[in-house]
Amino acid sequence: MCATCGCGEGAGVRISGESGHSQDHEHPHDHEHPHDHPHSHDHSHSHEHSHSTTVVLEQQVLAKNDEVATRNREWMRRRRIAALNVMSSPGAGKTTLLVRTINDLRGRFPVAVIEGDQETALDAERIRSTGSPVVQVNTGAGCHLDAEMIDRAINVNRPLDGSLLLIENVGNLVCPALFDLGEQGKVVLISTPEGADKPMKYPHIFAVADLVIVNKIDLLPYVEFDVEACIRQAKSLNPAVRVVVLSATTGEGLSQWYDWIDSRMALS
């Protein structure tokens, strides 16, 4: 159980690469919990103690994650790999954007992908159709990728030196914001059917973003979405954040996304 978000992190994680070989990482708990212990009725300060314990566990989980993330970042820095952590709610268009990006940038630099989902390899199959190497990470009950999963994934199919590494995180606007993966940039997608108030509802993920993408602008005639209001909200949380408005389906605005990728590749 992840103390930070309450998900079943680490339980049933599966990582598979090009060969289709799957690495299962089950962590069974085989210790017994006897139920014949006496129950004291003195519960003074129990809630305070529980809260303090939770805070300590959260700090330990995040500290351990940050250590691995630092190693990941250094490993990629030495190989001039620019890793982008792409986050959004389910259905915002992450996979569609990644497929379009891989096809449009073909030949400019190698592109590798790590796909994060609780189950299935459906998105990985879509990526594989582009010809780019892809590693599928199934988190089971987990609701986000963490640095250790990325460490294991890049050791299954090592990205070439000078690669762009696109990490598609599990669809979730809460927990992925808490976990550094060793990436060079955090990208948050919001799609127009979701509503323009997402930055205020989920402030932490927008506060840590390096780039916010407003996707599916081809649907603006059919949905209620105030683009300027969404941008204002994002910038009120994160004044330095860059915002790109595009459609991964029609291609409108994609040049700004590709320019931003180029700027990250130049830093690697």
PDB file of C-alpha atoms in Angstrom:
ATOM      1  CA  MET A   1       0.000   0.000   0.000  1.00  0.00           C
ATOM      2  CA  CYS A   2       1.350   3.432  -0.952  1.00  0.00           C
ATOM      3  CA  ALA A   3       1.211   5.651   2.128  1.00  0.00           C
ATOM      4  CA  THR A   4       1.162   8.776  -0.005  1.00  0.00           C
ATOM      5  CA  CYS A   5      -1.989   8.118  -2.013  1.00  0.00           C
ATOM      6  CA  GLY A   6      -3.408   4.881  -0.599  1.00  0.00           C
ATOM      7  CA  CYS A   7      -3.073   2.870  -3.811  1.00  0.00           C
ATOM      8  CA  GLY A   8      -1.711  -0.660  -3.993  1.00  0.00           C
ATOM      9  CA  GLU A   9       1.672   0.464  -5.256  1.00  0.00           C
ATOM     10  CA  GLY A  10       4.162  -2.314  -5.957  1.00  0.00           C
ATOM     11  CA  ALA A  11       1.552  -5.060  -5.906  1.00  0.00           C
ATOM     12  CA  GLY A  12       1.246  -6.941  -9.184  1.00  0.00           C
ATOM     13  CA  VAL A  13       3.375  -4.572 -11.296  1.00  0.00           C
ATOM     14  CA  ARG A  14       4.171  -6.056 -14.719  1.00  0.00           C
ATOM     15  CA  ILE A  15       6.715  -4.691 -17.184  1.00  0.00           C
ATOM     16  CA  SER A  16       6.920  -5.983 -20.745  1.00  0.00           C
ATOM     17  CA  GLY A  17       8.931  -4.886 -23.767  1.00  0.00           C
ATOM     18  CA  GLU A  18       9.275  -5.609 -27.459  1.00  0.00           C
ATOM     19  CA  SER A  19       9.552  -9.352 -27.045  1.00  0.00           C
ATOM     20  CA  GLY A  20       6.272  -9.456 -25.170  1.00  0.00           C
ATOM     21  CA  HIS A  21       8.090 -11.030 -22.234  1.00  0.00           C
ATOM     22  CA  SER A  22       6.466  -9.959 -19.017  1.00  0.00           C
ATOM     23  CA  GLN A  23       8.264  -9.450 -15.727  1.00  0.00           C
ATOM     24  CA  ASP A  24       5.926  -9.984 -12.809  1.00  0.00           C
ATOM     25  CA  HIS A  25       6.794  -8.321  -9.546  1.00  0.00           C
ATOM     26  CA  GLU A  26       4.361  -9.705  -7.019  1.00  0.00           C
ATOM     27  CA  HIS A  27       4.861  -8.937  -3.354  1.00  0.00           C
ATOM     28  CA  PRO A  28       2.778 -11.464  -1.431  1.00  0.00           C
ATOM     29  CA  HIS A  29       2.236 -10.870   2.243  1.00  0.00           C
ATOM     30  CA  ASP A  30       2.564 -14.318   3.810  1.00  0.00           C
ATOM     31  CA  HIS A  31       2.691 -13.236   7.425  1.00  0.00           C
ATOM     32  CA  GLU A  32      -0.316 -14.060   9.554  1.00  0.00           C
ATOM     33  CA  HIS A  33      -2.376 -11.627  11.535  1.00  0.00           C
ATOM     34  CA  PRO A  34      -3.706 -13.373  14.656  1.00  0.00           C
ATOM     35  CA  HIS A  35      -7.016 -12.051  15.870  1.00  0.00           C
ATOM     36  CA  ASP A  36      -6.932 -13.299  19.452  1.00  0.00           C
ATOM     37  CA  HIS A  37      -5.014 -10.356  20.881  1.00  0.00           C
ATOM     38  CA  PRO A  38      -6.726  -8.411  23.669  1.00  0.00           C
ATOM     39  CA  HIS A  39      -8.333  -5.094  22.783  1.00  0.00           C
ATOM     40  CA  SER A  40      -7.677  -2.161  25.056  1.00  0.00           C
ATOM     41  CA  HIS A  41     -10.420   0.415  25.381  1.00  0.00           C
ATOM     42  CA  ASP A  42      -7.994   3.246  26.044  1.00  0.00           C
ATOM     43  CA  HIS A  43      -7.843   5.035  22.687  1.00  0.00           C
ATOM     44  CA  SER A  44      -6.492   8.395  23.775  1.00  0.00           C
ATOM     45  CA  HIS A  45      -4.325  10.165  21.164  1.00  0.00           C
ATOM     46  CA  SER A  46      -4.840   7.303  18.662  1.00  0.00           C
ATOM     47  CA  HIS A  47      -5.872   9.608  15.825  1.00  0.00           C
ATOM     48  CA  GLU A  48      -2.951  11.945  16.436  1.00  0.00           C
ATOM     49  CA  HIS A  49      -0.530   9.013  16.438  1.00  0.00           C
ATOM     50  CA  SER A  50      -2.045   7.622  13.241  1.00  0.00           C
ATOM     51  CA  HIS A  51      -1.702  10.978  11.488  1.00  0.00           C
ATOM     52  CA  SER A  52       1.944  11.310  12.545  1.00  0.00           C
ATOM     53  CA  THR A  53       2.724   7.796  11.342  1.00  0.00           C
ATOM     54  CA  THR A  54       1.111   8.488   7.970  1.00  0.00           C
ATOM     55  CA  VAL A  55       3.159  11.654   7.491  1.00  0.00           C
ATOM     56  CA  VAL A  56       6.390   9.794   8.286  1.00  0.00           C
ATOM     57  CA  LEU A  57       5.497   6.985   5.853  1.00  0.00           C
ATOM     58  CA  GLU A  58       4.710   9.518   3.128  1.00  0.00           C
ATOM     59  CA  GLN A  59       8.065  11.175   3.661  1.00  0.00           C
ATOM     60  CA  GLN A  60       9.861   7.833   3.514  1.00  0.00           C
ATOM     61  CA  VAL A  61       8.033   6.759   0.324  1.00  0.00           C
ATOM     62  CA  LEU A  62       8.775  10.030  -1.452  1.00  0.00           C
ATOM     63  CA  ALA A  63      12.385  10.150  -0.235  1.00  0.00           C
ATOM     64  CA  LYS A  64      13.041   6.650  -1.560  1.00  0.00           C
ATOM     65  CA  ASN A  65      11.371   7.541  -4.846  1.00  0.00           C
ATOM     66  CA  ASP A  66      13.443  10.718  -5.180  1.00  0.00           C
ATOM     67  CA  GLU A  67      16.672   8.755  -4.706  1.00  0.00           C
ATOM     68  CA  VAL A  68      15.806   6.458  -7.602  1.00  0.00           C
ATOM     69  CA  ALA A  69      14.594   9.416  -9.689  1.00  0.00           C
ATOM     70  CA  THR A  70      17.951  11.124  -9.203  1.00  0.00           C
ATOM     71  CA  ARG A  71      19.723   8.003 -10.468  1.00  0.00           C
ATOM     72  CA  ASN A  72      17.357   7.819 -13.451  1.00  0.00           C
ATOM     73  CA  ARG A  73      17.987  11.468 -14.296  1.00  0.00           C
ATOM     74  CA  GLU A  74      21.755  11.036 -14.131  1.00  0.00           C
ATOM     75  CA  TRP A  75      21.620   7.864 -16.248  1.00  0.00           C
ATOM     76  CA  MET A  76      19.645   9.703 -18.926  1.00  0.00           C
ATOM     77  CA  ARG A  77      21.780  12.839 -18.715  1.00  0.00           C
ATOM     78  CA  ARG A  78      24.903  10.834 -19.476  1.00  0.00           C
ATOM     79  CA  ARG A  79      23.175   9.414 -22.560  1.00  0.00           C
ATOM     80  CA  ARG A  80      21.592  12.709 -23.691  1.00  0.00           C
ATOM     81  CA  ILE A  81      18.085  11.265 -23.327  1.00  0.00           C
ATOM     82  CA  ALA A  82      15.268  13.784 -22.852  1.00  0.00           C
ATOM     83  CA  ALA A  83      12.438  12.168 -20.889  1.00  0.00           C
ATOM     84  CA  LEU A  84       8.989  13.778 -20.775  1.00  0.00           C
ATOM     85  CA  ASN A  85       6.408  12.682 -18.201  1.00  0.00           C
ATOM     86  CA  VAL A  86       3.017  13.060 -19.935  1.00  0.00           C
ATOM     87  CA  MET A  87       0.085  13.185 -17.494  1.00  0.00           C
ATOM     88  CA  SER A  88      -3.665  13.690 -17.808  1.00  0.00           C
ATOM     89  CA  SER A  89      -7.021  12.310 -16.803  1.00  0.00           C
ATOM     90  CA  PRO A  90      -8.203   9.222 -18.730  1.00  0.00           C
ATOM     91  CA  GLY A  91      -9.323   9.980 -22.270  1.00  0.00           C
ATOM     92  CA  ALA A  92      -7.615  13.354 -22.669  1.00  0.00           C
ATOM     93  CA  GLY A  93      -5.736  12.117 -25.740  1.00  0.00           C
ATOM     94  CA  LYS A  94      -2.255  11.235 -24.487  1.00  0.00           C
ATOM     95  CA  THR A  95      -1.795   8.172 -26.688  1.00  0.00           C
ATOM     96  CA  THR A  96      -3.215   9.908 -29.766  1.00  0.00           C
ATOM     97  CA  LEU A  97      -0.782  12.787 -29.216  1.00  0.00           C
ATOM     98  CA  LEU A  98       2.158  10.413 -28.760  1.00  0.00           C
ATOM     99  CA  VAL A  99       1.353   8.434 -31.916  1.00  0.00           C
ATOM    100  CA  ARG A 100       1.016  11.646 -33.939  1.00  0.00           C
ATOM    101  CA  THR A 101       4.249  13.013 -32.441  1.00  0.00           C
ATOM    102  CA  ILE A 102       6.264   9.880 -33.232  1.00  0.00           C
ATOM    103  CA  ASN A 103       5.050   9.833 -36.840  1.00  0.00           C
ATOM    104  CA  ASP A 104       5.594  13.554 -37.403  1.00  0.00           C
ATOM    105  CA  LEU A 105       9.083  13.634 -35.860  1.00  0.00           C
ATOM    106  CA  ARG A 106      10.288  10.441 -37.530  1.00  0.00           C
ATOM    107  CA  GLY A 107      13.927  10.696 -38.626  1.00  0.00           C
ATOM    108  CA  ARG A 108      14.806  13.716 -36.472  1.00  0.00           C
ATOM    109  CA  PHE A 109      15.887  11.679 -33.434  1.00  0.00           C
ATOM    110  CA  PRO A 110      15.110   8.274 -31.934  1.00  0.00           C
ATOM    111  CA  VAL A 111      11.876   8.096 -29.925  1.00  0.00           C
ATOM    112  CA  ALA A 112      11.123   5.489 -27.256  1.00  0.00           C
ATOM    113  CA  VAL A 113       7.988   5.167 -25.128  1.00  0.00           C
ATOM    114  CA  ILE A 114       7.066   3.852 -21.685  1.00  0.00           C
ATOM    115  CA  GLU A 115       3.330   3.163 -21.410  1.00  0.00           C
ATOM    116  CA  GLY A 116       1.684   3.193 -17.990  1.00  0.00           C
ATOM    117  CA  ASP A 117      -1.746   1.641 -17.390  1.00  0.00           C
ATOM    118  CA  GLN A 118      -3.309  -0.361 -14.613  1.00  0.00           C
ATOM    119  CA  GLU A 119      -4.096  -3.200 -17.039  1.00  0.00           C
ATOM    120  CA  THR A 120      -3.897  -4.197 -20.747  1.00  0.00           C
ATOM    121  CA  ALA A 121      -1.328  -3.346 -23.411  1.00  0.00           C
ATOM    122  CA  LEU A 122      -3.801  -1.626 -25.742  1.00  0.00           C
ATOM    123  CA  ASP A 123      -2.000   1.719 -25.787  1.00  0.00           C
ATOM    124  CA  ALA A 124       1.395   0.027 -26.139  1.00  0.00           C
ATOM    125  CA  GLU A 125       0.088  -1.761 -29.247  1.00  0.00           C
ATOM    126  CA  ARG A 126      -0.910   1.588 -30.743  1.00  0.00           C
ATOM    127  CA  ILE A 127       2.597   2.900 -30.090  1.00  0.00           C
ATOM    128  CA  ARG A 128       4.193  -0.278 -31.426  1.00  0.00           C
ATOM    129  CA  SER A 129       2.398   0.257 -34.749  1.00  0.00           C
ATOM    130  CA  THR A 130       4.588   3.347 -35.287  1.00  0.00           C
ATOM    131  CA  GLY A 131       7.737   1.233 -35.136  1.00  0.00           C
ATOM    132  CA  SER A 132       9.070   2.913 -32.001  1.00  0.00           C
ATOM    133  CA  PRO A 133      10.250   0.714 -29.126  1.00  0.00           C
ATOM    134  CA  VAL A 134       7.752   0.651 -26.271  1.00  0.00           C
ATOM    135  CA  VAL A 135       7.717  -0.825 -22.773  1.00  0.00           C
ATOM    136  CA  GLN A 136       4.375  -1.529 -21.120  1.00  0.00           C
ATOM    137  CA  VAL A 137       4.117  -1.008 -17.366  1.00  0.00           C
ATOM    138  CA  ASN A 138       0.929  -2.389 -15.795  1.00  0.00           C
ATOM    139  CA  THR A 139       0.596  -1.036 -12.287  1.00  0.00           C
ATOM    140  CA  GLY A 140      -2.212  -3.333 -11.130  1.00  0.00           C
ATOM    141  CA  ALA A 141      -3.927  -1.496  -8.289  1.00  0.00           C
ATOM    142  CA  GLY A 142      -1.436   1.378  -8.529  1.00  0.00           C
ATOM    143  CA  CYS A 143      -2.657   4.725  -9.847  1.00  0.00           C
ATOM    144  CA  HIS A 144       0.654   6.202 -11.024  1.00  0.00           C
ATOM    145  CA  LEU A 145       4.138   5.377 -12.254  1.00  0.00           C
ATOM    146  CA  ASP A 146       7.079   5.808  -9.903  1.00  0.00           C
ATOM    147  CA  ALA A 147      10.832   6.132 -10.356  1.00  0.00           C
ATOM    148  CA  GLU A 148      11.552   2.463  -9.668  1.00  0.00           C
ATOM    149  CA  MET A 149       9.125   1.389 -12.410  1.00  0.00           C
ATOM    150  CA  ILE A 150      10.917   3.705 -14.839  1.00  0.00           C
ATOM    151  CA  ASP A 151      14.283   2.303 -13.751  1.00  0.00           C
ATOM    152  CA  ARG A 152      13.100  -1.224 -14.505  1.00  0.00           C
ATOM    153  CA  ALA A 153      11.456  -0.187 -17.771  1.00  0.00           C
ATOM    154  CA  ILE A 154      14.551   1.466 -19.219  1.00  0.00           C
ATOM    155  CA  ASN A 155      16.511  -1.664 -18.371  1.00  0.00           C
ATOM    156  CA  VAL A 156      14.080  -3.800 -20.401  1.00  0.00           C
ATOM    157  CA  ASN A 157      14.454  -1.761 -23.604  1.00  0.00           C
ATOM    158  CA  ARG A 158      17.234   0.759 -23.202  1.00  0.00           C
ATOM    159  CA  PRO A 159      16.579   3.953 -25.201  1.00  0.00           C
ATOM    160  CA  LEU A 160      19.306   4.858 -27.670  1.00  0.00           C
ATOM    161  CA  ASP A 161      21.657   7.683 -26.812  1.00  0.00           C
ATOM    162  CA  GLY A 162      20.176  11.004 -27.903  1.00  0.00           C
ATOM    163  CA  SER A 163      16.590   9.713 -27.688  1.00  0.00           C
ATOM    164  CA  LEU A 164      13.352  11.401 -26.814  1.00  0.00           C
ATOM    165  CA  LEU A 165      11.715   9.221 -24.139  1.00  0.00           C
ATOM    166  CA  LEU A 166       7.968   9.761 -23.869  1.00  0.00           C
ATOM    167  CA  ILE A 167       6.481   8.431 -20.622  1.00  0.00           C
ATOM    168  CA  GLU A 168       2.700   8.108 -20.701  1.00  0.00           C
ATOM    169  CA  ASN A 169       1.641   8.051 -17.077  1.00  0.00           C
ATOM    170  CA  VAL A 170      -1.474   6.339 -15.731  1.00  0.00           C
ATOM    171  CA  GLY A 171      -4.602   8.436 -16.364  1.00  0.00           C
ATOM    172  CA  ASN A 172      -4.951  10.408 -13.129  1.00  0.00           C
ATOM    173  CA  LEU A 173      -4.690  14.101 -12.234  1.00  0.00           C
ATOM    174  CA  VAL A 174      -3.724  13.540  -8.591  1.00  0.00           C
ATOM    175  CA  CYS A 175      -1.056  10.972  -7.700  1.00  0.00           C
ATOM    176  CA  PRO A 176       1.319  11.289 -10.705  1.00  0.00           C
ATOM    177  CA  ALA A 177       2.091  14.844  -9.632  1.00  0.00           C
ATOM    178  CA  LEU A 178       3.712  13.612  -6.426  1.00  0.00           C
ATOM    179  CA  PHE A 179       6.276  11.251  -7.959  1.00  0.00           C
ATOM    180  CA  ASP A 180       9.436  12.423  -9.696  1.00  0.00           C
ATOM    181  CA  LEU A 181      10.422   9.867 -12.350  1.00  0.00           C
ATOM    182  CA  GLY A 182      13.765  11.404 -13.294  1.00  0.00           C
ATOM    183  CA  GLU A 183      12.156  13.178 -16.247  1.00  0.00           C
ATOM    184  CA  GLN A 184      13.380  16.372 -17.848  1.00  0.00           C
ATOM    185  CA  GLY A 185       9.916  17.836 -18.234  1.00  0.00           C
ATOM    186  CA  LYS A 186       6.392  17.395 -16.885  1.00  0.00           C
ATOM    187  CA  VAL A 187       3.571  17.742 -19.420  1.00  0.00           C
ATOM    188  CA  VAL A 188      -0.096  17.967 -18.388  1.00  0.00           C
ATOM    189  CA  LEU A 189      -2.885  17.496 -20.938  1.00  0.00           C
ATOM    190  CA  ILE A 190      -6.400  18.782 -20.505  1.00  0.00           C
ATOM    191  CA  SER A 191      -9.008  18.147 -23.195  1.00  0.00           C
ATOM    192  CA  THR A 192     -11.834  20.519 -24.042  1.00  0.00           C
ATOM    193  CA  PRO A 193     -14.688  18.089 -23.170  1.00  0.00           C
ATOM    194  CA  GLU A 194     -13.382  17.947 -19.575  1.00  0.00           C
ATOM    195  CA  GLY A 195     -14.189  21.578 -18.784  1.00  0.00           C
ATOM    196  CA  ALA A 196     -11.960  24.597 -18.262  1.00  0.00           C
ATOM    197  CA  ASP A 197     -11.947  24.386 -14.453  1.00  0.00           C
ATOM    198  CA  LYS A 198      -9.525  21.451 -14.165  1.00  0.00           C
ATOM    199  CA  PRO A 199      -6.537  23.569 -13.022  1.00  0.00           C
ATOM    200  CA  MET A 200      -8.460  24.869 -10.006  1.00  0.00           C
ATOM    201  CA  LYS A 201      -9.859  21.437  -9.169  1.00  0.00           C
ATOM    202  CA  TYR A 202      -6.476  19.695  -9.430  1.00  0.00           C
ATOM    203  CA  PRO A 203      -4.012  22.478  -8.601  1.00  0.00           C
ATOM    204  CA  HIS A 204      -0.957  20.452  -7.621  1.00  0.00           C
ATOM    205  CA  ILE A 205      -0.386  18.782 -10.975  1.00  0.00           C
ATOM    206  CA  PHE A 206      -0.718  22.098 -12.816  1.00  0.00           C
ATOM    207  CA  ALA A 207       1.566  23.805 -10.296  1.00  0.00           C
ATOM    208  CA  VAL A 208       4.410  21.373 -11.068  1.00  0.00           C
ATOM    209  CA  ALA A 209       3.886  21.273 -14.854  1.00  0.00           C
ATOM    210  CA  ASP A 210       6.493  22.610 -17.256  1.00  0.00           C
ATOM    211  CA  LEU A 211       3.988  22.540 -20.111  1.00  0.00           C
ATOM    212  CA  VAL A 212       0.191  22.471 -20.187  1.00  0.00           C
ATOM    213  CA  ILE A 213      -1.450  21.256 -23.383  1.00  0.00           C
ATOM    214  CA  VAL A 214      -5.087  22.060 -24.129  1.00  0.00           C
ATOM    215  CA  ASN A 215      -6.058  19.255 -26.511  1.00  0.00           C
ATOM    216  CA  LYS A 216      -9.091  18.563 -28.728  1.00  0.00           C
ATOM    217  CA  ILE A 217      -9.640  22.166 -29.778  1.00  0.00           C
ATOM    218  CA  ASP A 218     -11.340  20.762 -32.875  1.00  0.00           C
ATOM    219  CA  LEU A 219     -14.275  20.067 -30.536  1.00  0.00           C
ATOM    220  CA  LEU A 220     -14.618  23.688 -29.351  1.00  0.00           C
ATOM    221  CA  PRO A 221     -17.720  24.310 -31.511  1.00  0.00           C
ATOM    222  CA  TYR A 222     -19.485  21.453 -29.728  1.00  0.00           C
ATOM    223  CA  VAL A 223     -18.466  21.856 -26.064  1.00  0.00           C
ATOM    224  CA  GLU A 224     -18.454  24.609 -23.486  1.00  0.00           C
ATOM    225  CA  PHE A 225     -14.807  25.393 -22.844  1.00  0.00           C
ATOM    226  CA  ASP A 226     -13.283  28.804 -22.176  1.00  0.00           C
ATOM    227  CA  VAL A 227      -9.689  28.513 -23.400  1.00  0.00           C
ATOM    228  CA  GLU A 228      -8.585  31.872 -21.984  1.00  0.00           C
ATOM    229  CA  ALA A 229     -10.111  31.114 -18.580  1.00  0.00           C
ATOM    230  CA  CYS A 230      -8.296  27.765 -18.465  1.00  0.00           C
ATOM    231  CA  ILE A 231      -4.995  29.444 -19.335  1.00  0.00           C
ATOM    232  CA  ARG A 232      -5.529  32.107 -16.660  1.00  0.00           C
ATOM    233  CA  GLN A 233      -6.210  29.436 -14.045  1.00  0.00           C
ATOM    234  CA  ALA A 234      -3.094  27.464 -15.000  1.00  0.00           C
ATOM    235  CA  LYS A 235      -0.897  30.567 -14.892  1.00  0.00           C
ATOM    236  CA  SER A 236      -2.358  31.698 -11.580  1.00  0.00           C
ATOM    237  CA  LEU A 237      -1.059  28.430 -10.121  1.00  0.00           C
ATOM    238  CA  ASN A 238       2.187  28.395 -12.098  1.00  0.00           C
ATOM    239  CA  PRO A 239       3.148  31.760 -13.651  1.00  0.00           C
ATOM    240  CA  ALA A 240       6.109  30.277 -15.536  1.00  0.00           C
ATOM    241  CA  VAL A 241       4.176  27.442 -17.184  1.00  0.00           C
ATOM    242  CA  ARG A 242       3.998  27.321 -20.971  1.00  0.00           C
ATOM    243  CA  VAL A 243       0.552  26.614 -22.456  1.00  0.00           C
ATOM    244  CA  VAL A 244       0.022  25.131 -25.919  1.00  0.00           C
ATOM    245  CA  VAL A 245      -3.410  24.854 -27.527  1.00  0.00           C
ATOM    246  CA  LEU A 246      -3.724  22.116 -30.145  1.00  0.00           C
ATOM    247  CA  SER A 247      -5.602  19.247 -31.719  1.00  0.00           C
ATOM    248  CA  ALA A 248      -3.733  15.957 -31.907  1.00  0.00           C
ATOM    249  CA  THR A 249      -6.360  14.792 -34.413  1.00  0.00           C
ATOM    250  CA  THR A 250      -6.277  17.638 -36.970  1.00  0.00           C
ATOM    251  CA  GLY A 251      -2.711  18.774 -36.297  1.00  0.00           C
ATOM    252  CA  GLU A 252      -3.632  22.369 -35.464  1.00  0.00           C
ATOM    253  CA  GLY A 253      -1.104  23.887 -33.041  1.00  0.00           C
ATOM    254  CA  LEU A 254       1.235  20.878 -33.072  1.00  0.00           C
ATOM    255  CA  SER A 255       4.185  22.973 -34.284  1.00  0.00           C
ATOM    256  CA  GLN A 256       4.305  24.713 -30.886  1.00  0.00           C
ATOM    257  CA  TRP A 257       4.436  21.316 -29.144  1.00  0.00           C
ATOM    258  CA  TYR A 258       7.262  20.193 -31.438  1.00  0.00           C
ATOM    259  CA  ASP A 259       9.173  23.430 -30.834  1.00  0.00           C
ATOM    260  CA  TRP A 260       8.930  22.810 -27.098  1.00  0.00           C
ATOM    261  CA  ILE A 261      10.225  19.253 -27.562  1.00  0.00           C
ATOM    262  CA  ASP A 262      13.160  20.636 -29.555  1.00  0.00           C
ATOM    263  CA  SER A 263      13.984  22.990 -26.691  1.00  0.00           C
ATOM    264  CA  ARG A 264      14.044  20.038 -24.255  1.00  0.00           C
ATOM    265  CA  MET A 265      16.169  17.950 -26.597  1.00  0.00           C
ATOM    266  CA  ALA A 266      18.649  20.825 -26.774  1.00  0.00           C
ATOM    267  CA  LEU A 267      19.015  20.704 -22.984  1.00  0.00           C
ATOM    268  CA  SER A 268      19.757  16.974 -22.872  1.00  0.00           C
TER     269      SER A 268
END
